[in-house]
Amino acid sequence: MTDIQTASVTPMDEITVRLGDLGLAPENLRFQEPADDGVPQLAETVLAAGVLIPPIVRAGRKGEQPFMALDGRRRRFALLALRDRGDIDDDYPVVCKLAVSKGQQAAAIVLPNAEVAPVHIADIIGAIGKLRKAKMDTAGIARALGYAELEVRRLEALSAVHPSVLKALRQGRLTLKQVRLFARLPDKKQQAEIAQTALDGHFHDYQLRNVVEGDRATVQDDRFVLVGMDRYVAAGGRVSTDLFGELPDSLLDPEILQAAWRARIEPIIEHLKAAGLAVYVGRDGGYRAPDGFFNLPYVYGRDLTEAQAEALAAARAEAARVAGELQEVDALCEAAPAALCALFSAQMAVDAAPLSRSRLGAVLLTPADGYGVSATFYSVPIPAEELPDEIEGEEEEDEDASPSGGYGRASNDVEVPRADVEVEGSSHIFHETRTDVATRGLVRDLADDPGAALTVLVAQLFKNLALHSSGSIEESAAAINATGYRRGSTPSIPALDGEVRARLEARRAAYKASGLRPIPWVETLAHGDKMALMAELTAISLNVREGRTTSLRHAARAEAAEIAALCGADISAHWTPDEAYLAVHSKKQLLGLLDEMEVEDDRAKTLKKDELVTFVAEAAAERQWAPVALAWDRLPDEAVEDAEAEEDGDAEASPARQTSDATADQIAA
């Protein structure tokens, strides 16, 4: 049987050392380092609770103080700070451990730094939660730990989250900022469900943000631009400040905010009513016109008469002049709404200038950044008997004339046969009912034929996105509309959207050569070609661009991430950052891209901006690399954390149901 020898361990003696006799041993691993920024807080903790972990000291040698600290450098700094400000003196007793042997001294130098596991923030949060359960008040906890009371209250709030949240934090699957979002959710069951997605590895930050911020009205609400804090509070509105100081102040009474905003725009409503318009008020801008009105068509300059072109140019100049004058107007002053009336009159003139067979008939007022309110105008057809003679007799057989005003032919690529319909003796209600029932019958039949439905969908997208067509819903049997992506006059990127546009232009040429209309032409395509065309058309309609850092489109970003995951998107397979893209980066951002590529070259920091742009472009091309920020399904953490909610509150008239309840929401004339 083997004997097991156990080494005898001599424990260190505990002694009490006078602070004035306690020095710092040069053997200490951080002997040369000065006191760090955390020492003042440690001093407060020591003042409240004493030195909880005894420093390890050795006896002083010649020329040294009686005892020298091998471990406990920061605790000594904290005690000296308390002495310097008069809270204690040199006679303050410090309980220490005395290392006598060489082995004890070596262990004291190395082991406290090498063997102590760091305390995780989740453990601190849990500990504070236990202190609260033990009936220790916030002030007492703050005094004991040397924390500010606000910080303790914040940690208390985090300690109240579901245990799964702290578990995910401890495992590194959630950040502390995300845990603070959980703390704002009152439903523990909901917290647990979302935290489980993090533990399972498929947590999406935007989902939690939507839950937390979706129903909040804040001081960043567009309506607040016109209302302001004083009016809101005077009307009885309550305000809540975010405990963690991360979210804007919440407005707890959104109905009061809406009523105050509605009262502020009353002069604008009266002004527009006096101009003969039906006035609607909504929470968001609508894509559909109210019943009986039409969206304004796109203005094609080539289709305007000389008089219309001159009127439009003059109206735009006047609108620009008025907008310039409004820059000096404070949106919160009493006179601001009346001053905005001139702007909307100018906008009316701009929108009305191109109209020939219609006129402005309605306007939707919605909250908007900038002035606090924006106006969307809609048209109504002019009865034939009221048209001027020169317009009434003009192109009477024009099959492309639309009830929304007509800026010329609806399409240059699509021939429209004249329908032969017997309407003699039919009333409008009879004709509407007959076409309504016929429409419903076609809906049912098309729904039973997926192949035909695919043809109709692709043909409609082809008209909207590849042909020279106005895309008006009034000109199509299918009420499906789409818009191709553009950024002003910025040209396409050849390897990216430019490639897709080139494919569509080739298909347009093939279509025109066929002599067919869109639906028959699409039907002639092989199934593979039809699916490829649908993919190209769907792709060119994508738009996730954000014009401002404060206008993040959270829902669009969520869909972009899902689309990227579906198609395995990898922009670096087609393109790497070129000089045009890199030119908008600062030098610091360019150096950050090099760090992301793991390029280590000291020359980079010495280059001028233009040279650095070229250097980064070449490095990216060599590695076939693109920044992670361009990948929608794996955005960098800081990009996600900076997202802020911009739109909250209920609408008086939701645009999604304007066609059904617009009458109820219309401002009485």
XYZ file of C-alpha atoms in Angstrom:
669
model
C 0.000 0.000 0.000
C 1.441 3.346 -1.056
C 1.912 6.009 1.594
C 0.400 9.350 0.755
C 2.521 12.218 1.963
C 0.774 15.466 2.743
C 2.866 18.640 2.640
C 2.479 20.700 5.773
C 1.230 24.218 5.089
C 2.128 26.955 7.538
C -0.636 29.571 7.599
C 0.293 33.240 7.615
C -0.130 35.073 10.892
C -2.704 37.840 11.090
C -1.295 41.115 12.382
C -2.517 44.679 12.746
C -0.375 47.314 11.060
C -0.528 51.053 11.539
C -1.325 52.780 8.194
C 1.690 55.067 8.583
C 3.907 51.966 8.834
C 2.522 50.324 5.657
C 4.547 50.742 2.474
C 4.397 49.138 -0.992
C 6.994 46.453 -1.696
C 8.910 46.863 -4.972
C 8.244 43.154 -5.645
C 4.533 43.953 -6.160
C 3.633 43.167 -9.780
C 2.164 46.650 -10.333
C 4.606 48.597 -8.207
C 5.252 51.212 -10.933
C 1.595 51.804 -11.822
C -0.197 54.875 -10.386
C -3.625 54.799 -8.779
C -6.345 54.060 -11.352
C -9.738 55.751 -11.793
C -11.488 53.105 -9.679
C -9.556 53.870 -6.491
C -11.914 56.679 -5.310
C -14.889 54.282 -5.397
C -12.816 51.648 -3.589
C -12.017 54.285 -0.957
C -15.738 54.834 -0.379
C -16.220 51.092 0.036
C -13.344 50.880 2.526
C -14.756 53.836 4.470
C -18.162 52.122 4.654
C -17.136 48.524 5.326
C -13.425 48.529 6.149
C -10.742 46.477 4.393
C -12.565 43.187 3.817
C -9.610 41.239 2.361
C -6.399 41.682 4.404
C -3.332 42.790 2.425
C -0.335 40.427 2.533
C 2.827 42.066 3.884
C 6.415 41.211 4.702
C 8.684 42.811 7.261
C 10.422 45.941 6.049
C 14.116 45.920 5.232
C 16.742 48.594 5.687
C 15.475 51.947 4.422
C 11.874 50.674 4.098
C 8.795 51.162 6.240
C 8.197 48.582 8.991
C 5.826 46.554 6.780
C 5.718 46.360 2.983
C 2.617 45.221 1.038
C 3.269 42.360 -1.387
C -0.442 42.257 -2.255
C -3.016 45.002 -1.614
C -1.648 47.887 -3.659
C -5.097 49.347 -4.564
C -6.402 48.902 -1.000
C -3.372 50.857 0.265
C -4.035 53.592 -2.348
C -7.648 53.781 -1.131
C -6.551 54.117 2.509
C -4.047 56.829 1.584
C -6.793 58.699 -0.296
C -8.990 58.588 2.816
C -6.064 59.813 4.922
C -5.315 62.682 2.527
C -8.863 63.978 2.709
C -8.985 63.673 6.513
C -11.358 60.721 6.985
C -8.630 58.663 8.743
C -5.066 59.262 9.933
C -1.727 57.418 9.988
C -2.784 55.558 13.147
C -5.628 53.795 11.311
C -5.251 50.035 12.029
C -5.003 47.762 8.994
C -5.422 44.021 9.518
C -2.823 42.214 7.366
C -1.407 38.734 6.722
C 2.334 38.433 7.434
C 4.351 36.418 4.907
C 7.522 35.228 6.681
C 9.080 32.525 4.514
C 10.350 32.959 0.957
C 7.636 30.603 -0.268
C 4.878 32.596 1.400
C 6.269 35.821 -0.016
C 6.496 34.381 -3.562
C 2.929 33.110 -3.316
C 1.723 36.494 -2.044
C 3.281 38.249 -5.047
C 1.862 35.982 -7.769
C -1.195 34.002 -6.643
C -3.619 36.840 -5.702
C -3.231 38.187 -9.239
C -3.097 34.880 -11.110
C -5.557 32.665 -9.238
C -8.448 34.957 -8.349
C -11.361 34.556 -10.805
C -12.890 37.861 -11.873
C -16.368 38.598 -10.560
C -18.950 38.571 -13.359
C -21.382 41.472 -13.526
C -24.232 38.927 -13.399
C -22.999 37.822 -9.964
C -22.902 41.435 -8.730
C -26.474 41.947 -9.974
C -27.595 38.758 -8.246
C -25.851 39.732 -4.996
C -27.588 43.111 -4.893
C -30.897 41.353 -5.489
C -30.233 39.157 -2.448
C -29.390 42.219 -0.345
C -32.738 43.763 -1.284
C -34.557 40.538 -0.387
C -32.808 40.719 2.982
C -34.643 44.055 3.513
C -31.499 46.172 3.125
C -32.487 49.533 1.694
C -30.909 51.229 -1.305
C -29.043 53.815 0.756
C -27.599 51.092 2.994
C -26.406 49.040 0.032
C -24.857 52.137 -1.528
C -23.002 52.990 1.684
C -21.745 49.443 2.141
C -20.479 49.077 -1.429
C -19.329 52.649 -1.968
C -21.643 52.942 -4.998
C -23.803 55.904 -5.906
C -27.469 55.312 -5.042
C -28.463 55.735 -8.705
C -26.097 52.949 -9.711
C -27.520 50.693 -6.993
C -31.076 51.400 -8.195
C -30.028 50.460 -11.720
C -28.481 47.192 -10.534
C -31.591 46.526 -8.424
C -33.726 46.842 -11.554
C -31.483 44.353 -13.344
C -31.654 41.928 -10.415
C -35.424 41.733 -10.901
C -35.221 40.208 -14.402
C -36.005 36.555 -15.037
C -33.139 34.213 -14.023
C -32.803 33.075 -17.659
C -31.790 36.606 -18.610
C -28.889 36.661 -16.143
C -27.958 33.143 -17.207
C -27.689 34.309 -20.824
C -25.654 37.332 -19.683
C -23.239 35.108 -17.774
C -22.792 32.898 -20.859
C -22.037 35.919 -23.033
C -25.181 35.483 -25.157
C -26.595 38.834 -24.032
C -24.880 42.162 -23.486
C -25.451 44.306 -20.410
C -27.278 46.834 -22.576
C -29.662 44.118 -23.766
C -30.293 43.038 -20.165
C -31.303 46.623 -19.435
C -33.906 46.287 -22.210
C -35.250 43.153 -20.499
C -35.547 45.111 -17.242
C -38.009 47.433 -18.973
C -40.370 44.526 -19.757
C -42.917 44.052 -16.939
C -43.935 40.540 -18.037
C -41.526 37.950 -16.577
C -42.952 35.218 -18.791
C -42.204 37.297 -21.861
C -38.692 37.947 -20.525
C -38.143 34.205 -20.146
C -39.372 33.422 -23.668
C -37.096 35.990 -25.307
C -34.119 35.080 -23.087
C -34.530 31.450 -24.120
C -33.988 32.443 -27.750
C -30.643 33.926 -26.657
C -29.715 30.737 -24.809
C -30.680 28.746 -27.914
C -28.437 30.933 -30.072
C -30.985 32.707 -32.290
C -31.710 35.928 -30.433
C -32.310 39.092 -32.519
C -31.841 42.429 -30.795
C -34.432 44.191 -32.956
C -37.206 41.880 -31.715
C -36.581 42.903 -28.102
C -36.321 46.571 -29.067
C -39.639 46.410 -30.912
C -41.332 44.937 -27.839
C -39.821 47.516 -25.466
C -40.034 50.608 -27.634
C -42.936 49.843 -29.950
C -45.691 51.466 -27.887
C -43.683 54.279 -26.322
C -44.282 57.935 -27.074
C -41.140 59.950 -26.384
C -39.822 63.488 -26.629
C -38.460 62.455 -30.044
C -42.009 62.003 -31.348
C -42.650 64.120 -34.453
C -45.724 65.630 -32.782
C -43.545 66.963 -29.968
C -41.850 69.337 -32.436
C -44.974 71.531 -32.448
C -46.221 70.756 -28.929
C -43.144 71.005 -26.708
C -42.739 70.069 -23.052
C -44.453 73.129 -21.576
C -47.733 72.619 -23.481
C -47.703 68.878 -22.846
C -47.185 69.234 -19.074
C -49.679 72.123 -18.840
C -52.311 69.848 -20.401
C -51.716 67.249 -17.680
C -49.196 65.086 -19.496
C -46.784 63.001 -17.440
C -43.118 62.341 -18.235
C -40.924 59.402 -17.257
C -37.124 59.461 -17.369
C -35.346 56.243 -18.290
C -33.627 54.785 -15.218
C -30.583 53.792 -17.254
C -30.309 57.078 -19.129
C -30.286 55.312 -22.512
C -33.741 56.007 -23.934
C -35.349 59.407 -24.462
C -37.859 60.621 -21.880
C -41.200 58.843 -22.237
C -44.512 60.663 -22.559
C -46.927 58.591 -20.470
C -50.071 60.229 -21.853
C -49.906 59.883 -25.665
C -53.573 60.850 -25.958
C -52.749 64.233 -24.397
C -49.849 64.631 -26.833
C -52.168 63.829 -29.754
C -54.816 66.270 -28.550
C -52.241 69.027 -28.084
C -50.770 68.408 -31.541
C -54.261 68.366 -33.067
C -55.020 71.713 -31.429
C -51.754 73.175 -32.709
C -52.517 72.321 -36.355
C -56.052 73.753 -36.219
C -55.017 76.975 -38.054
C -53.538 74.831 -40.841
C -56.722 72.764 -41.079
C -58.886 75.889 -41.354
C -56.545 77.353 -43.974
C -56.716 74.226 -46.149
C -60.494 73.942 -45.744
C -60.794 77.535 -46.918
C -58.848 76.485 -50.027
C -61.646 74.026 -50.843
C -59.923 70.813 -49.767
C -61.265 67.883 -47.774
C -58.901 67.643 -44.800
C -57.883 64.382 -43.122
C -55.646 63.953 -40.076
C -53.641 60.749 -39.603
C -50.806 59.398 -37.514
C -48.763 58.226 -40.520
C -48.600 59.083 -44.196
C -50.776 56.762 -46.261
C -49.990 54.916 -49.475
C -53.646 54.839 -50.486
C -55.800 57.830 -51.213
C -59.055 58.344 -49.291
C -62.246 57.124 -51.008
C -63.137 59.271 -53.992
C -59.619 60.708 -54.432
C -56.452 59.631 -56.239
C -52.731 59.692 -55.520
C -50.904 62.279 -57.601
C -49.115 60.682 -60.574
C -45.418 61.075 -61.168
C -44.499 64.208 -63.113
C -42.778 63.571 -66.457
C -41.314 66.861 -67.666
C -41.575 65.828 -71.312
C -45.351 65.462 -71.001
C -45.988 68.980 -69.634
C -47.179 71.796 -71.823
C -45.063 74.915 -71.961
C -47.527 76.732 -69.691
C -47.527 73.868 -67.173
C -43.740 73.716 -67.131
C -43.487 77.448 -66.462
C -46.140 77.298 -63.739
C -44.394 74.355 -62.081
C -41.005 76.092 -62.115
C -42.490 79.262 -60.616
C -44.346 77.278 -57.935
C -41.197 75.399 -56.950
C -39.233 78.641 -56.689
C -41.914 80.138 -54.450
C -41.974 77.010 -52.268
C -38.197 77.209 -51.850
C -38.445 80.889 -50.891
C -41.132 80.225 -48.279
C -39.189 77.262 -46.861
C -36.133 79.489 -46.516
C -38.071 82.071 -44.539
C -39.458 79.386 -42.226
C -35.944 78.444 -41.133
C -36.078 81.414 -38.762
C -39.409 80.361 -37.211
C -39.364 78.507 -33.879
C -41.779 75.564 -34.180
C -42.789 75.998 -30.521
C -43.857 79.625 -30.794
C -47.578 80.428 -30.955
C -47.303 81.842 -34.482
C -45.625 78.758 -35.990
C -48.787 76.960 -37.295
C -50.061 80.125 -38.996
C -46.626 80.632 -40.553
C -46.715 77.075 -41.946
C -49.911 77.861 -43.860
C -47.848 79.734 -46.457
C -45.655 76.664 -46.958
C -48.625 74.380 -47.579
C -50.146 76.899 -49.989
C -46.877 76.850 -51.901
C -46.868 73.045 -51.882
C -50.440 73.062 -53.200
C -49.330 75.218 -56.115
C -46.455 72.832 -56.911
C -48.714 69.750 -56.864
C -51.508 71.449 -58.841
C -49.340 72.943 -61.608
C -49.013 69.758 -63.749
C -52.687 68.713 -63.477
C -54.847 68.926 -66.610
C -57.920 66.732 -66.157
C -57.984 66.737 -62.351
C -57.524 69.133 -59.480
C -56.468 68.927 -55.857
C -59.379 67.737 -53.752
C -58.050 66.430 -50.436
C -55.088 66.607 -48.087
C -53.799 64.325 -45.327
C -51.960 66.016 -42.440
C -49.528 63.818 -40.517
C -46.766 64.401 -37.938
C -43.329 64.828 -39.490
C -39.807 65.681 -38.475
C -38.748 69.228 -39.192
C -41.877 71.382 -38.942
C -43.884 68.881 -36.903
C -46.510 68.384 -39.621
C -46.532 67.462 -43.299
C -49.221 67.466 -45.972
C -49.978 64.888 -48.669
C -52.337 66.098 -51.385
C -54.732 63.999 -53.465
C -56.541 64.751 -56.700
C -60.108 64.396 -57.910
C -61.158 64.195 -61.594
C -62.683 67.308 -63.139
C -66.125 66.528 -64.622
C -66.067 66.581 -68.433
C -68.546 69.457 -68.573
C -66.189 71.610 -66.477
C -63.058 70.962 -68.545
C -61.733 73.894 -70.602
C -62.536 73.579 -74.292
C -58.907 73.110 -75.318
C -58.575 70.159 -72.899
C -62.037 68.659 -73.460
C -61.497 68.299 -77.192
C -57.923 67.165 -76.837
C -57.222 63.489 -77.615
C -60.792 62.368 -76.961
C -59.875 58.869 -78.042
C -56.755 58.713 -75.888
C -57.005 55.273 -74.376
C -54.347 56.054 -71.813
C -56.071 58.968 -70.079
C -56.310 58.250 -66.337
C -58.743 59.662 -63.782
C -55.831 60.742 -61.614
C -54.933 63.667 -63.805
C -52.967 62.293 -66.735
C -49.464 63.536 -67.422
C -49.437 61.935 -70.882
C -49.511 58.282 -71.963
C -49.302 55.825 -69.137
C -46.780 53.630 -70.907
C -44.516 53.862 -73.908
C -43.920 50.099 -74.051
C -47.418 48.690 -73.516
C -50.088 48.946 -76.204
C -53.580 49.336 -74.739
C -56.494 48.067 -76.869
C -59.709 50.062 -76.685
C -62.394 48.166 -74.722
C -65.849 47.939 -76.300
C -68.245 48.245 -73.339
C -71.977 48.841 -73.593
C -72.839 51.445 -70.951
C -75.793 53.117 -72.603
C -78.672 53.371 -70.150
C -76.604 52.009 -67.239
C -76.381 53.941 -64.004
C -73.065 54.417 -62.261
C -74.131 52.226 -59.335
C -75.239 49.462 -61.707
C -71.948 49.582 -63.610
C -69.922 49.584 -60.400
C -71.868 46.637 -58.980
C -71.502 44.618 -62.181
C -67.745 45.165 -62.399
C -67.389 44.512 -58.663
C -69.010 41.078 -58.878
C -67.034 40.239 -62.032
C -63.838 41.172 -60.192
C -64.690 38.890 -57.281
C -65.313 36.011 -59.690
C -61.919 36.536 -61.324
C -60.277 36.641 -57.887
C -61.652 33.187 -57.101
C -60.630 31.641 -60.426
C -57.103 33.063 -60.323
C -56.665 31.872 -56.741
C -57.332 28.306 -57.968
C -54.598 28.498 -60.655
C -51.121 29.123 -59.148
C -49.426 28.914 -62.536
C -51.576 31.681 -63.966
C -51.129 33.738 -60.810
C -47.340 33.501 -61.173
C -47.635 34.797 -64.736
C -49.810 37.740 -63.636
C -47.471 38.622 -60.745
C -44.339 38.542 -62.898
C -46.025 40.502 -65.696
C -47.189 43.202 -63.276
C -43.741 43.513 -61.724
C -42.244 43.581 -65.229
C -44.495 46.520 -66.162
C -43.643 48.389 -62.949
C -39.921 47.810 -62.885
C -38.596 47.041 -66.364
C -40.897 48.787 -68.866
C -41.497 52.481 -69.399
C -44.775 52.507 -67.527
C -46.301 54.914 -65.026
C -47.209 51.975 -62.803
C -50.631 53.463 -61.978
C -52.942 51.058 -60.177
C -55.836 52.463 -62.230
C -54.249 51.078 -65.399
C -53.853 47.473 -64.216
C -56.185 44.638 -63.370
C -53.809 43.553 -60.608
C -53.548 46.064 -57.761
C -49.866 45.290 -57.233
C -47.327 48.092 -57.432
C -43.557 48.283 -57.039
C -40.783 50.841 -57.416
C -37.232 50.196 -58.561
C -34.469 51.244 -56.201
C -32.658 54.522 -56.913
C -30.598 57.000 -54.902
C -31.203 60.262 -56.707
C -28.810 60.570 -59.645
C -26.212 58.229 -58.130
C -25.274 55.699 -60.848
C -25.622 51.949 -60.428
C -22.699 49.909 -59.150
C -21.872 47.702 -62.177
C -21.105 44.532 -60.219
C -24.174 44.872 -57.992
C -27.502 46.458 -59.021
C -25.982 47.437 -62.378
C -25.795 43.771 -63.334
C -29.489 43.296 -62.485
C -30.515 46.382 -64.463
C -28.541 45.144 -67.461
C -30.409 41.818 -67.342
C -33.765 43.606 -67.185
C -32.860 45.873 -70.107
C -32.056 42.787 -72.184
C -35.422 41.278 -71.262
C -37.170 44.537 -72.169
C -35.566 44.391 -75.626
C -36.729 40.783 -76.053
C -40.245 41.741 -74.970
C -40.457 44.637 -77.454
C -39.227 42.424 -80.272
C -41.991 39.893 -79.546
C -44.863 42.284 -80.320
C -46.844 40.852 -77.395
C -48.339 42.480 -74.327
C -46.733 41.740 -70.913
C -48.936 38.855 -69.731
C -48.838 36.838 -73.003
C -45.084 37.486 -73.291
C -44.375 36.279 -69.757
C -46.507 33.205 -70.385
C -44.271 32.282 -73.374
C -41.216 32.092 -71.095
C -39.912 28.773 -69.857
C -40.558 28.215 -66.166
C -36.889 28.713 -65.311
C -36.758 32.015 -67.208
C -39.980 33.099 -65.546
C -38.575 32.397 -62.079
C -35.293 34.161 -62.909
C -37.208 37.216 -64.131
C -39.297 37.228 -60.958
C -36.124 37.102 -58.828
C -34.586 40.005 -60.752
C -37.724 42.119 -60.471
C -38.192 41.391 -56.778
C -34.537 42.154 -56.099
C -34.540 45.501 -57.905
C -37.510 46.625 -55.780
C -35.580 46.274 -52.495
C -34.921 49.493 -50.611
C -33.328 49.499 -47.156
C -31.498 52.805 -47.517
C -31.630 55.205 -44.546
C -31.075 58.885 -45.205
C -30.191 59.834 -41.625
C -28.580 58.197 -38.613
C -31.655 59.164 -36.595
C -34.091 57.549 -39.059
C -33.433 53.849 -38.625
C -36.018 51.651 -40.387
C -36.261 48.831 -37.878
C -38.927 46.775 -39.676
C -37.120 47.078 -43.017
C -33.829 46.060 -41.375
C -35.490 42.998 -39.883
C -36.767 41.923 -43.307
C -33.368 42.622 -44.883
C -31.707 40.326 -42.340
C -34.258 37.600 -43.079
C -33.809 37.992 -46.847
C -30.010 37.892 -46.501
C -30.265 34.689 -44.473
C -32.636 33.132 -47.019
C -30.372 33.725 -50.002
C -27.038 33.346 -48.209
C -26.081 36.897 -49.135
C -22.362 37.676 -49.405
C -21.580 41.007 -51.059
C -17.865 40.174 -51.217
C -18.607 37.498 -53.812
C -19.422 40.262 -56.305
C -17.753 43.428 -55.031
C -15.128 44.779 -52.670
C -14.974 48.348 -51.326
C -13.951 50.725 -54.110
C -12.592 54.249 -53.864
C -16.041 55.833 -54.367
C -17.381 53.930 -51.342
C -14.300 54.495 -49.192
C -14.077 58.232 -49.941
C -16.943 58.985 -47.512
C -15.014 57.372 -44.630
C -12.836 59.341 -42.227
C -9.200 58.336 -41.726
C -10.122 56.787 -38.384
C -12.863 54.732 -40.056
C -10.489 53.656 -42.837
C -7.935 52.493 -40.262
C -10.771 50.637 -38.544
C -11.459 48.775 -41.807
C -7.803 47.751 -41.948
C -8.071 46.444 -38.390
C -11.184 44.505 -39.387
C -9.186 42.971 -42.269
C -6.333 42.274 -39.804
C -3.925 44.256 -41.969
C -0.850 45.174 -39.961
C 1.148 47.795 -41.810
C 2.633 50.766 -39.963
C 2.712 52.768 -43.205
C -1.079 53.122 -43.190
C -1.117 55.671 -40.356
C 1.298 57.929 -42.230
C -0.696 58.061 -45.474
C -2.806 61.006 -46.563
C -6.572 60.478 -46.914
C -6.530 59.852 -50.712
C -3.579 57.502 -50.428
C -5.208 55.653 -47.543
C -8.418 55.205 -49.570
C -6.440 53.557 -52.378
C -4.487 51.439 -49.882
C -7.680 50.118 -48.241
C -9.332 49.437 -51.623
C -6.345 47.401 -52.782
C -6.172 45.470 -49.508
C -9.897 44.630 -49.735
C -9.619 43.519 -53.377
C -6.603 41.347 -52.584
C -8.551 39.553 -49.849
C -11.944 39.567 -51.640
C -13.277 41.214 -48.463
C -16.212 43.492 -47.617
C -17.058 45.118 -44.239
C -19.357 43.196 -41.925
C -21.500 46.374 -41.699
C -22.671 45.679 -45.275
C -24.077 42.273 -44.316
C -27.651 42.759 -43.107
C -27.813 39.434 -41.248
C -24.673 40.049 -39.155
C -24.502 43.735 -38.273
C -21.836 44.828 -35.758
C -23.108 45.144 -32.173
C -22.636 48.894 -31.962
C -24.779 49.440 -35.053
C -27.616 47.529 -33.462
C -27.270 49.201 -30.054
C -27.448 52.699 -31.523
C -30.869 52.126 -33.040
C -33.509 54.422 -31.531
C -37.313 54.386 -31.770
C -38.683 57.294 -33.764
C -42.430 56.768 -34.169
C -44.892 56.157 -31.316
C -48.497 56.939 -30.513
C -51.888 56.187 -31.998
C -53.263 57.694 -35.164
C -56.569 59.472 -35.558
C -56.806 57.832 -38.965
C -54.515 54.914 -39.838
C -53.443 55.035 -43.512
C -53.973 51.297 -43.788
C -57.696 51.766 -43.341
C -58.207 55.185 -44.870
C -60.331 53.765 -47.663
C -62.754 52.255 -45.169
C -63.031 54.891 -42.452
C -61.769 58.063 -44.115
C -65.236 59.576 -43.935
C -65.309 59.221 -40.167
C -61.910 60.864 -39.864
C -62.540 63.666 -42.323
C -62.478 67.144 -40.815
C -65.964 68.560 -41.090
C -66.184 71.374 -43.607
